[in-house]
XYZ file of C-alpha atoms in Angstrom:
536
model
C 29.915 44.621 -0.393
C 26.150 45.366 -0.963
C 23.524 43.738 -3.306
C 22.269 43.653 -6.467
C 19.876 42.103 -9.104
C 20.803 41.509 -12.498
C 20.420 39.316 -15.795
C 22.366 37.019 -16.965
C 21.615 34.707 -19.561
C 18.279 36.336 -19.593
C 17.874 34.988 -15.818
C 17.213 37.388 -13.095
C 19.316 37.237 -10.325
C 20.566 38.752 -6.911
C 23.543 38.538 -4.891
C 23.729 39.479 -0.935
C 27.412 39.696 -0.293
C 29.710 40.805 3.000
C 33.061 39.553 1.110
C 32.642 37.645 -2.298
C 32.538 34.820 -2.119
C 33.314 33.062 1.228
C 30.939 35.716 3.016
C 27.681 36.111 0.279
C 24.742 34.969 -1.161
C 24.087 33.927 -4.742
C 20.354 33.195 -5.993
C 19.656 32.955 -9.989
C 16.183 31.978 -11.484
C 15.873 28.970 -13.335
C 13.001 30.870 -16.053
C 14.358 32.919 -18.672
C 12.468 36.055 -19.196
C 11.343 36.866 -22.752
C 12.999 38.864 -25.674
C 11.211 41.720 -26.622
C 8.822 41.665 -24.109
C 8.177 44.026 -20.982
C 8.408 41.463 -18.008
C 7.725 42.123 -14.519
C 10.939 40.883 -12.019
C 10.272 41.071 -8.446
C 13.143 39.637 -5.956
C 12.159 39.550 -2.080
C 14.305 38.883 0.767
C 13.511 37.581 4.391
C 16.279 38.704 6.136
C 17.322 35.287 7.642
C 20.938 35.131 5.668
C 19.996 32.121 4.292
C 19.546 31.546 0.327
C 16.320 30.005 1.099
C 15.000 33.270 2.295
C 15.005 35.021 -1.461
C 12.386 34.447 -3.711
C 12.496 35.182 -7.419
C 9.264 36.273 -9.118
C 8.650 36.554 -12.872
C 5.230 38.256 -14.122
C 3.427 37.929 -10.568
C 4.613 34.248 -10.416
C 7.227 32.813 -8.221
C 9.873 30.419 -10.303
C 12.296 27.548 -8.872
C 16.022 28.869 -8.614
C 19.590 27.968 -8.262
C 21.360 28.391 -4.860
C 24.564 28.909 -5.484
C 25.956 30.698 -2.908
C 24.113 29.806 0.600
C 26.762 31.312 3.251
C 25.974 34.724 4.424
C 26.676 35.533 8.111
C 27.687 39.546 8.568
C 26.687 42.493 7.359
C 25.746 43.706 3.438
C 25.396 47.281 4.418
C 28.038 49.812 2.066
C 28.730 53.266 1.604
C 28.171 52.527 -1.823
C 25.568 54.577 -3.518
C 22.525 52.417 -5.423
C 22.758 52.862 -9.154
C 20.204 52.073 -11.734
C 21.234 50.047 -15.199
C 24.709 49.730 -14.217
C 27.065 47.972 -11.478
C 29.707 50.622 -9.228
C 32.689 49.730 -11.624
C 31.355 47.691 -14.152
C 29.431 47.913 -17.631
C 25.760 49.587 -18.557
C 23.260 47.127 -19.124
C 22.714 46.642 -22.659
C 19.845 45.978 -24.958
C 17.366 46.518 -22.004
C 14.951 48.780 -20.872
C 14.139 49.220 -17.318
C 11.016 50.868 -15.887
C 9.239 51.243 -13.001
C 12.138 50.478 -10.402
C 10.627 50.038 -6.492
C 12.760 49.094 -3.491
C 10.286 48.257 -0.240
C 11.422 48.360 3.569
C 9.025 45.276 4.189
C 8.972 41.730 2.600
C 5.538 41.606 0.482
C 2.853 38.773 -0.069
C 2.724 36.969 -2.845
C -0.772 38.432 -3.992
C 0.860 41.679 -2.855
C 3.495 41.111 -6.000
C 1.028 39.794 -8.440
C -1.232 43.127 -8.194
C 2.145 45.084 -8.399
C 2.829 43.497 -11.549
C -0.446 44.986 -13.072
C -0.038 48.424 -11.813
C 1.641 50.056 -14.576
C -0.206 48.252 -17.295
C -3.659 49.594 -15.405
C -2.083 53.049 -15.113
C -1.341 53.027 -18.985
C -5.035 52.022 -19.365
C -6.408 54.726 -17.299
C -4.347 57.406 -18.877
C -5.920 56.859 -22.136
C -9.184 57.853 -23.751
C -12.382 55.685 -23.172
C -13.091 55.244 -26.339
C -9.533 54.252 -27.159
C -9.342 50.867 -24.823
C -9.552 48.006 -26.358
C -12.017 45.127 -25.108
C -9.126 43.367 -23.028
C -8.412 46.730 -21.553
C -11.693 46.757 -20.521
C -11.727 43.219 -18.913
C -8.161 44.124 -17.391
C -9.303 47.367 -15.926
C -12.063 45.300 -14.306
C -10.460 42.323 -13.444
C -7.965 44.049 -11.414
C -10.687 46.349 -9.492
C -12.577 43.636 -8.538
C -9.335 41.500 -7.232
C -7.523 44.217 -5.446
C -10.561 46.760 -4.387
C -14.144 44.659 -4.458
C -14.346 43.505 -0.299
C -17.337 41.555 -1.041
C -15.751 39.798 -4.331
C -12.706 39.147 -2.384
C -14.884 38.004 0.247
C -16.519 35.710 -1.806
C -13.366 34.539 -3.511
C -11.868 33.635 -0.181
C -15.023 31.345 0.814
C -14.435 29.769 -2.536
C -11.101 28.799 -2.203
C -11.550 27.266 1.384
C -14.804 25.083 0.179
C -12.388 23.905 -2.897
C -9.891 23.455 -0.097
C -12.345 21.434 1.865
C -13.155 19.125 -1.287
C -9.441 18.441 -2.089
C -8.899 17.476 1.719
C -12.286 14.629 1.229
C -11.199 14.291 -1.801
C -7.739 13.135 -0.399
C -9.137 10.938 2.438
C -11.629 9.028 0.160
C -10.452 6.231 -2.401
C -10.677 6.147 -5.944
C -12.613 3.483 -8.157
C -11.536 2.865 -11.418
C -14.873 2.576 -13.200
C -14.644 0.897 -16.782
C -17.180 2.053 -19.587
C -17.840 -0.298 -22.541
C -17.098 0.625 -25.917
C -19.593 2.118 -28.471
C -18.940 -0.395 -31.439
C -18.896 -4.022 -29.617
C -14.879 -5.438 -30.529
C -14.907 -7.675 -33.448
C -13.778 -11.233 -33.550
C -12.950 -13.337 -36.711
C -12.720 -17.626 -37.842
C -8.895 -17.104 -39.042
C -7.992 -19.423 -41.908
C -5.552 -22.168 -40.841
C -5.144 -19.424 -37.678
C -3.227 -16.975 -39.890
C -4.406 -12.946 -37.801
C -4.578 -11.640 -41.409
C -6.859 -13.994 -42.758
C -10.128 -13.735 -41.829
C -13.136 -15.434 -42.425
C -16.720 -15.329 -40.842
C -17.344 -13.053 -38.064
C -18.275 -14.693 -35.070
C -20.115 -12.811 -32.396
C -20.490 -12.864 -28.368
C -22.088 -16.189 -27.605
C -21.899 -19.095 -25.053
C -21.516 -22.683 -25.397
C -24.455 -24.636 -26.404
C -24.065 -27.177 -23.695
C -24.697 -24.223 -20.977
C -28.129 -22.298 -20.921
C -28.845 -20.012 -23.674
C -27.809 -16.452 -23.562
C -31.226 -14.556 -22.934
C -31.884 -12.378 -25.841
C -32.610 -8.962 -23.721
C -29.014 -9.450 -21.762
C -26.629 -6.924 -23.258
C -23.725 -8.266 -25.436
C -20.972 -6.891 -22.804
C -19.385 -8.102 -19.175
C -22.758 -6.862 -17.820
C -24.828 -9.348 -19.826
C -21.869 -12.026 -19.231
C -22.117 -11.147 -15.640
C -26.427 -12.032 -15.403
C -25.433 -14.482 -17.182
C -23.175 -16.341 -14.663
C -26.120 -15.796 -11.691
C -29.128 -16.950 -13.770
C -30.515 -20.200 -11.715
C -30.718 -22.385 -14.737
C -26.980 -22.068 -14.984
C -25.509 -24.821 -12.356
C -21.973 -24.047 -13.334
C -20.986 -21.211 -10.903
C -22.621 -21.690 -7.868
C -21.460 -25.640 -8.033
C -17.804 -24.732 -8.706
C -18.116 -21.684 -5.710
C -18.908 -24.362 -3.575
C -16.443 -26.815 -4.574
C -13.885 -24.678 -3.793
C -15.336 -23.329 -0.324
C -15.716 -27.164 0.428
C -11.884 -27.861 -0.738
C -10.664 -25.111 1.624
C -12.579 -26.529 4.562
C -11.970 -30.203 3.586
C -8.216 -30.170 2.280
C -10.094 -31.531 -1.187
C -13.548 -30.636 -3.137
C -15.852 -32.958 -4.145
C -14.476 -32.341 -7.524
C -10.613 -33.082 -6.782
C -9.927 -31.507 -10.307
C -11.586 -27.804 -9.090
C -10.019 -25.958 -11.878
C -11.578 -28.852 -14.467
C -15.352 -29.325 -14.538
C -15.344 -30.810 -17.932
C -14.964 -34.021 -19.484
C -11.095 -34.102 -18.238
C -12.156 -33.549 -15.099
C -12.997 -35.910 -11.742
C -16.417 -36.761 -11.342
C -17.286 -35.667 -7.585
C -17.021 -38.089 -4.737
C -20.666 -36.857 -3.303
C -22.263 -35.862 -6.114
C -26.118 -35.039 -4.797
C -24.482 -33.149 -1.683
C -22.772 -30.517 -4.225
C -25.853 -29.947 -5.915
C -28.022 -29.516 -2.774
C -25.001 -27.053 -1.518
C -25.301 -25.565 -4.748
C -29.126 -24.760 -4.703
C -29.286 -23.713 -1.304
C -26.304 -21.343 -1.495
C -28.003 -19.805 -4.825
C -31.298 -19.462 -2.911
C -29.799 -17.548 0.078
C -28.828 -15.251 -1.736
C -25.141 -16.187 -2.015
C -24.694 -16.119 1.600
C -20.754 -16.994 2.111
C -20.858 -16.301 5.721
C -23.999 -18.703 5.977
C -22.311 -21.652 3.982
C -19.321 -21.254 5.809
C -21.530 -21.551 9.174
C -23.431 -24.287 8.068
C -20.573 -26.550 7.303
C -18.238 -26.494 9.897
C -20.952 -26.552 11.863
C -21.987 -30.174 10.903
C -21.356 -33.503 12.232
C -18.537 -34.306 9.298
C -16.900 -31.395 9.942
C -16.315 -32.030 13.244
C -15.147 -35.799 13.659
C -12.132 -36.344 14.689
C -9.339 -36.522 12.325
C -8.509 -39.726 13.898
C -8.743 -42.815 12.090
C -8.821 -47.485 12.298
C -7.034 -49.471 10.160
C -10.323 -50.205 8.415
C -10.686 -46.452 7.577
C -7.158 -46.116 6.437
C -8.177 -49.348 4.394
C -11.081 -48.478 2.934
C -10.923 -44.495 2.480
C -7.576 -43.400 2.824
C -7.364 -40.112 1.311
C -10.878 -39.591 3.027
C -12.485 -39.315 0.097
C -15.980 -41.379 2.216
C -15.917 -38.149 4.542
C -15.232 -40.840 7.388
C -13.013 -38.674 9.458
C -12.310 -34.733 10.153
C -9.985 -33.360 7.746
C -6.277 -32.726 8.951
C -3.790 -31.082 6.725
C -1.017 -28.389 6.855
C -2.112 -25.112 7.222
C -1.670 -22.585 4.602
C 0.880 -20.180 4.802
C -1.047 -16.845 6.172
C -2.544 -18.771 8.581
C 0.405 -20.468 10.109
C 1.507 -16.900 10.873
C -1.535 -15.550 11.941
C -1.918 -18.619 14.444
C 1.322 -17.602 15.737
C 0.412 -14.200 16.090
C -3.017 -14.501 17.355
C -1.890 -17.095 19.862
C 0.734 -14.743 21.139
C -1.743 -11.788 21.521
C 0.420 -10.044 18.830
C -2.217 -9.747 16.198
C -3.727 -6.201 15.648
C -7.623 -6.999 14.699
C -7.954 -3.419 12.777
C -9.470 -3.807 9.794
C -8.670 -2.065 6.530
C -5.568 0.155 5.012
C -2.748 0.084 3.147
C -0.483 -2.573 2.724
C 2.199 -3.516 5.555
C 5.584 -4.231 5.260
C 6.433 -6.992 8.233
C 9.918 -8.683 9.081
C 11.746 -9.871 5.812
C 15.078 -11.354 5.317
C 17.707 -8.201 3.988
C 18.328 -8.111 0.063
C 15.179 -10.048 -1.125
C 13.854 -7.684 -3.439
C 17.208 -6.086 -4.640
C 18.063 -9.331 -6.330
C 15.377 -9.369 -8.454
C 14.389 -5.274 -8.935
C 14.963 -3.142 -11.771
C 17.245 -0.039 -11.568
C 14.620 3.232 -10.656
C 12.220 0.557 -9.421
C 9.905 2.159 -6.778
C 10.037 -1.145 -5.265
C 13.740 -1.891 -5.541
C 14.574 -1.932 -1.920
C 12.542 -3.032 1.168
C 11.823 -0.971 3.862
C 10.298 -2.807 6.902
C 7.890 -1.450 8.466
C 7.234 -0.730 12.653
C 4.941 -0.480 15.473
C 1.308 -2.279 14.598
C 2.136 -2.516 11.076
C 4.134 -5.483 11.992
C 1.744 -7.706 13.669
C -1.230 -6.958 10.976
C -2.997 -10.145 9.708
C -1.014 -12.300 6.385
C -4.138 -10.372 4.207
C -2.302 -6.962 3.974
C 1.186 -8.171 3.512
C 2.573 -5.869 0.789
C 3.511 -8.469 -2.290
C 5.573 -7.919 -4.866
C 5.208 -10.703 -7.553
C 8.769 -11.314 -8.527
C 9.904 -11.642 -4.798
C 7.030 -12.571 -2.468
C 7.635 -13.067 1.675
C 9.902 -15.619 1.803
C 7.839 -17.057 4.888
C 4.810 -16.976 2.665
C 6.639 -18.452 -0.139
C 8.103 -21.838 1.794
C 4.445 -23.068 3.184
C 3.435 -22.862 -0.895
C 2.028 -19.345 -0.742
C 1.417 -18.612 -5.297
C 3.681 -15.882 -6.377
C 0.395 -14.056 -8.024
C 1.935 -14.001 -11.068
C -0.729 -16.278 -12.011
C -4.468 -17.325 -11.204
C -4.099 -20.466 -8.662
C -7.325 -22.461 -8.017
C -5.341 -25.385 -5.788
C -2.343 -24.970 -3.734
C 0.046 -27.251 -3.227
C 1.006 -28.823 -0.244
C 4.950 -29.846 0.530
C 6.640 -30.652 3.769
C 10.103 -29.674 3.807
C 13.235 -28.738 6.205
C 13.218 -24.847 5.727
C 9.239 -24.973 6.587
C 10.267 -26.219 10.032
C 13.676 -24.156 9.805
C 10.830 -20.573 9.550
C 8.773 -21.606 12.306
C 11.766 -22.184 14.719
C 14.190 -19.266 13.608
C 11.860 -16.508 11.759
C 11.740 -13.243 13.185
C 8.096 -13.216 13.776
C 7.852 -16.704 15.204
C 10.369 -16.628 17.967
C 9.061 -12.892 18.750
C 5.819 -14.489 19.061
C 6.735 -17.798 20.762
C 8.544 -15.276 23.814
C 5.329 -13.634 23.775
C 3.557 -16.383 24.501
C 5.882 -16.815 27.123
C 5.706 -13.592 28.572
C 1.695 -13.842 29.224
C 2.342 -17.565 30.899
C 4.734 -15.972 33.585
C 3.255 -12.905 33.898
C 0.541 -14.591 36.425
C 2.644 -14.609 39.025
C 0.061 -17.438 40.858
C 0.440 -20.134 37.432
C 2.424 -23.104 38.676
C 4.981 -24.551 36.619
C 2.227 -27.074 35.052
C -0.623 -24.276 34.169
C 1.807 -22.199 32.515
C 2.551 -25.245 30.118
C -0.930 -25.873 30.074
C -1.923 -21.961 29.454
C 0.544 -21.766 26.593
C -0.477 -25.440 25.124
C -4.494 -24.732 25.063
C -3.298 -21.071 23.548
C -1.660 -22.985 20.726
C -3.566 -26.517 20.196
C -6.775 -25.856 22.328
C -6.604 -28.523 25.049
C -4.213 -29.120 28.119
C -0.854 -31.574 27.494
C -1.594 -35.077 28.400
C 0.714 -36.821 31.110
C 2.810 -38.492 28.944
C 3.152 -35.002 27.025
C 3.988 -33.101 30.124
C 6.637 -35.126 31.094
C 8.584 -34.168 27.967
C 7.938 -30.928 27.843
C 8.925 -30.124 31.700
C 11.938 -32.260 31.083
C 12.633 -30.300 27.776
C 12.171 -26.875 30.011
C 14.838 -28.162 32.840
C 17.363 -28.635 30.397
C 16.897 -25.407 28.436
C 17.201 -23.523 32.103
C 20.462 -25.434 32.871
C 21.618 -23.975 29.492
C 20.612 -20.189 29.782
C 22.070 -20.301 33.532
C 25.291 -20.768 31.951
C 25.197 -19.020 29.310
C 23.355 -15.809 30.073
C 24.152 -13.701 27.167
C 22.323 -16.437 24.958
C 19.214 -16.030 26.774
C 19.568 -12.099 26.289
C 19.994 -12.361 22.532
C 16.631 -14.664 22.593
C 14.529 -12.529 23.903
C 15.730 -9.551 22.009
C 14.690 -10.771 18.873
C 12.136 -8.350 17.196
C 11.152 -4.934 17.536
C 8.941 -5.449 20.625
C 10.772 -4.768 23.616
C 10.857 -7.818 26.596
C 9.193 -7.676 29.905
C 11.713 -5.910 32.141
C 10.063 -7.294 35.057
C 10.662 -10.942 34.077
C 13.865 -12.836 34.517
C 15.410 -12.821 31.048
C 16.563 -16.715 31.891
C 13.515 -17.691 32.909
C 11.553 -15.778 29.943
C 14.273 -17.320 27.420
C 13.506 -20.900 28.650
C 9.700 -20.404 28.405
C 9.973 -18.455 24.802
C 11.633 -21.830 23.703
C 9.497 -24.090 25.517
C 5.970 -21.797 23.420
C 8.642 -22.357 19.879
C 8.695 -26.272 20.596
C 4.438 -26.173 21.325
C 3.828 -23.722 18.387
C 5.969 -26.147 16.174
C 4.103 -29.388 16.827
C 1.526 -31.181 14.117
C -1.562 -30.352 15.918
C -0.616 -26.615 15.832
C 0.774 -26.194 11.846
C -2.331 -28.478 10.974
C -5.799 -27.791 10.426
């Protein structure tokens, strides 16, 4: 019973023990002290009983250890007497030399320890002749005054460390952009004979095609230059093709069906003096997005109807003439942030990390790598849930499934067009996904919770929340028969409508009758699934 320190394996350790070893304490440093070297060991103890409560410094500097005994719950005192260099019973230590031994009643700072560890080296200094110390006896001697006995330097040194503090902290909450820097020497490309890498022939060196405008001779040969390049009003390409593809978002198609292709292999655009007028008056705003947008949907063919004769199925059916509104599926963020935003689920904050929303189990531990930081999926709660499709977190080899069945691109590679498929499991997500039917009873909830809404304005509050206009007669009818027979169901079986309106992480109106709230939520998942709500 007692305590000791010791080395072992040139590892300083200490033992705290009552009755070894059911009733002790066992800490060993990790660092090996050096041979033939005086080192500085300094063990301190909190008096908690708990391993964690001893700390092993080497030289002034606290090192990682080993717990290997951790359970210490009575007494260490002993009527044995403390001896130096050798255990009660056991051997002397050998091939050491011990010096300057110090036991203290208190537990000492860490700064406290570090200036100990100087002491006797300063002492040694002091006790010889001026003229004998050495230059780094000099800075030593100094060094340790002004640390442990200069109040304004350690003053001063204190003020330091909190402003360097203060950086790290803004430092912290700021980002970090990754600036690139050219190289000196330009990188060197090569004709290759019959395309052989180690046969080279004329240099060639950073030009553009001679069918484009000429690459002005003041423009620096880097992605700078190559970046003027692209704005310079004589060049037609990039603001035509930026507008193509704003155009094709709005319209389903751009005037260039082929907006990847501008070339020969291309289509020739259906309007082709309304691209270039987009094109010069988005150049000369300034490359107002926000404007363009504006302006288009704004205008007359934007906003027909996407109805359409006989004669303009006949003579324009894909709607190539502009002679209707364009109608087509959604794309897959903004089928779910319809859903969301209908429901009053979607959180408008702007900005942040990534989010992690519902996800079907074992998605991305099919595909991950052993040690992959991104091998298993942990979903996210609260707000995080509910953020807009732009911050879902995406990993490339397994992106959200719900994003992936309305044609979402993996990101594996560039995608200038989407596809557009209509398929089973599309309808099978909007009816049975987490986030849909949490939304749909959502919906729901706000409908009932006006305690004054008829029957008939609830239908019609959830119907202009979804499609922007009130059900027609012939509409209604459906839809109120379609709610009578779901409330004959859920009156019989309960439990059903329980597990409906459980789905999610939000929690259902407590207040509301979970039958009638289950016959509703259905009622908003029928509404939110027809045409006029997945398409544009």
């Amino acid at each position: 019973r007692g305590w000791d320190l010791w080395v072992g394996d040139r590892k300083p350790g200490i033992h705290l023990i009552h009755k070894w070893p059911d009733d002790s304490l066992k800490v060993i440093s990790k660092r090996q002290i050096e041979v033939d070297k005086w080192t500085h060991v300094f063990v301190t103890y909190d008096g908690s009983s708990k391993a964690e409560g001893i700390q092993v410094y080497i030289n002034g500097e606290r090192t990682e250890v080993d717990l290997q005994q951790k359970n210490l719950s009575n007494s260490t005192r002993t009527e044995t007497p403390l001896k130096i260099g050798q255990r009660k019973n056991g051997d002397n230590l050998e091939k050491a030399a011990v010096q300057d031994v110090r036991i203290y009643s208190r537990l000492l700072k860490e700064d406290e320890i570090k200036r100990l560890k100087e002491k006797p080296r300063i002492a040694w200094i002091v006790s010889k002749e001026e003229s004998a110390r050495s230059d780094k006896d000099k800075q030593d001697l100094y060094d340790f005054y002004l640390t442990g006995f200069d109040l304004e330097y350690k003053t001063a040194a204190a003020g330091l460390a909190a402003l360097e503090q203060e950086e790290r902290e803004i430092k912290d909450r700021g980002t970090i952009a990754h600036v690139m820097n050219e190289k000196k020497e330009p990188a060197s490309a090569y004709i290759l004979f019959r395309g052989e890498y180690d046969k080279r022939r004329d240099k060639v060196d950073p030009a553009t095609p001679k069918v484009l405008p000429a690459f002005p001779e003041d423009f620096p040969r880097n992605r700078l230059g190559f970046a003027k390049w692209l704005l310079l009003p004589e060049n037609p390409l990039t603001t035509r093709v930026t507008v193509n593809r704003i155009w094709q978002e709005l319209f389903g198609n751009g005037f260039v069906r082929t907006s990847g292709d501008f070339g020969i292999t291309g289509e020739l655009p259906s309007h082709p003096e309304l691209l270039d007028w987009l094109a010069v008056d988005f150049r000369e705003s300034a490359w107002d997005i926000k404007r363009l947008y504006k302006m288009i949907v704004l205008s007359s063919t934007y906003r027909q109807a996407s109805e359409f004769t006989p004669e303009k199925l006949a003579k324009d059916p894909e709607n190539r003439l502009l002679s209707r509104g364009p109608r087509y599926r959604m794309e897959a963020e903004m089928i779910r942030d319809m859903a969301l935003a209908a429901s009053g689920l979607l959180v408008p904050k702007i900005g942040g990390p990534s989010v992690k929303p519902y996800q079907p189990e074992g998605v991305w531990e099919m595909v991950a790598m052993p040690g992959s930081d991104t091998r298993d999926y942990k979903q996210d709660k609260g707000e995080n849930l509910y953020r807009r499709s732009l911050y879902t977190f995406w990993k490339r080899t397994a992106p959200p499934p719900n994003m992936d069945i309305f044609n979402a691109p993996t990101r594996e590679t560039c995608t200038v067009r989407r596809e557009r498929t209509n398929t089973p499991l599309q309808a099978l997500a909007t009816m049975n996904d987490t986030q849909f039917v949490e939304a749909a009873r959502h919906l729901a909830e706000k409908a009932l919770l006006e305690k004054k809404r008829t029957p008939k304005e609830r239908l019609d509050f959830m119907a202009e929340r979804l499609i922007a206009r009130p059900l027609e007669g012939k509409e209604r009818k459906i839809v109120e028969n379609s709610l009578a027979e779901i409330r004959q169901h859920y009156l019989t079986a309960p439990e059903d409508a329980k597990a409906l309106i459980t789905v999610g992480e939000s929690k259902p109106n407590s207040d509301l009758n979970p039958v009638e709230l289950a016959s509703y939520t259905m009622i908003a998942s029928q509404l939110m699934n027809l045409d006029e709500a997945l398409n544009k």
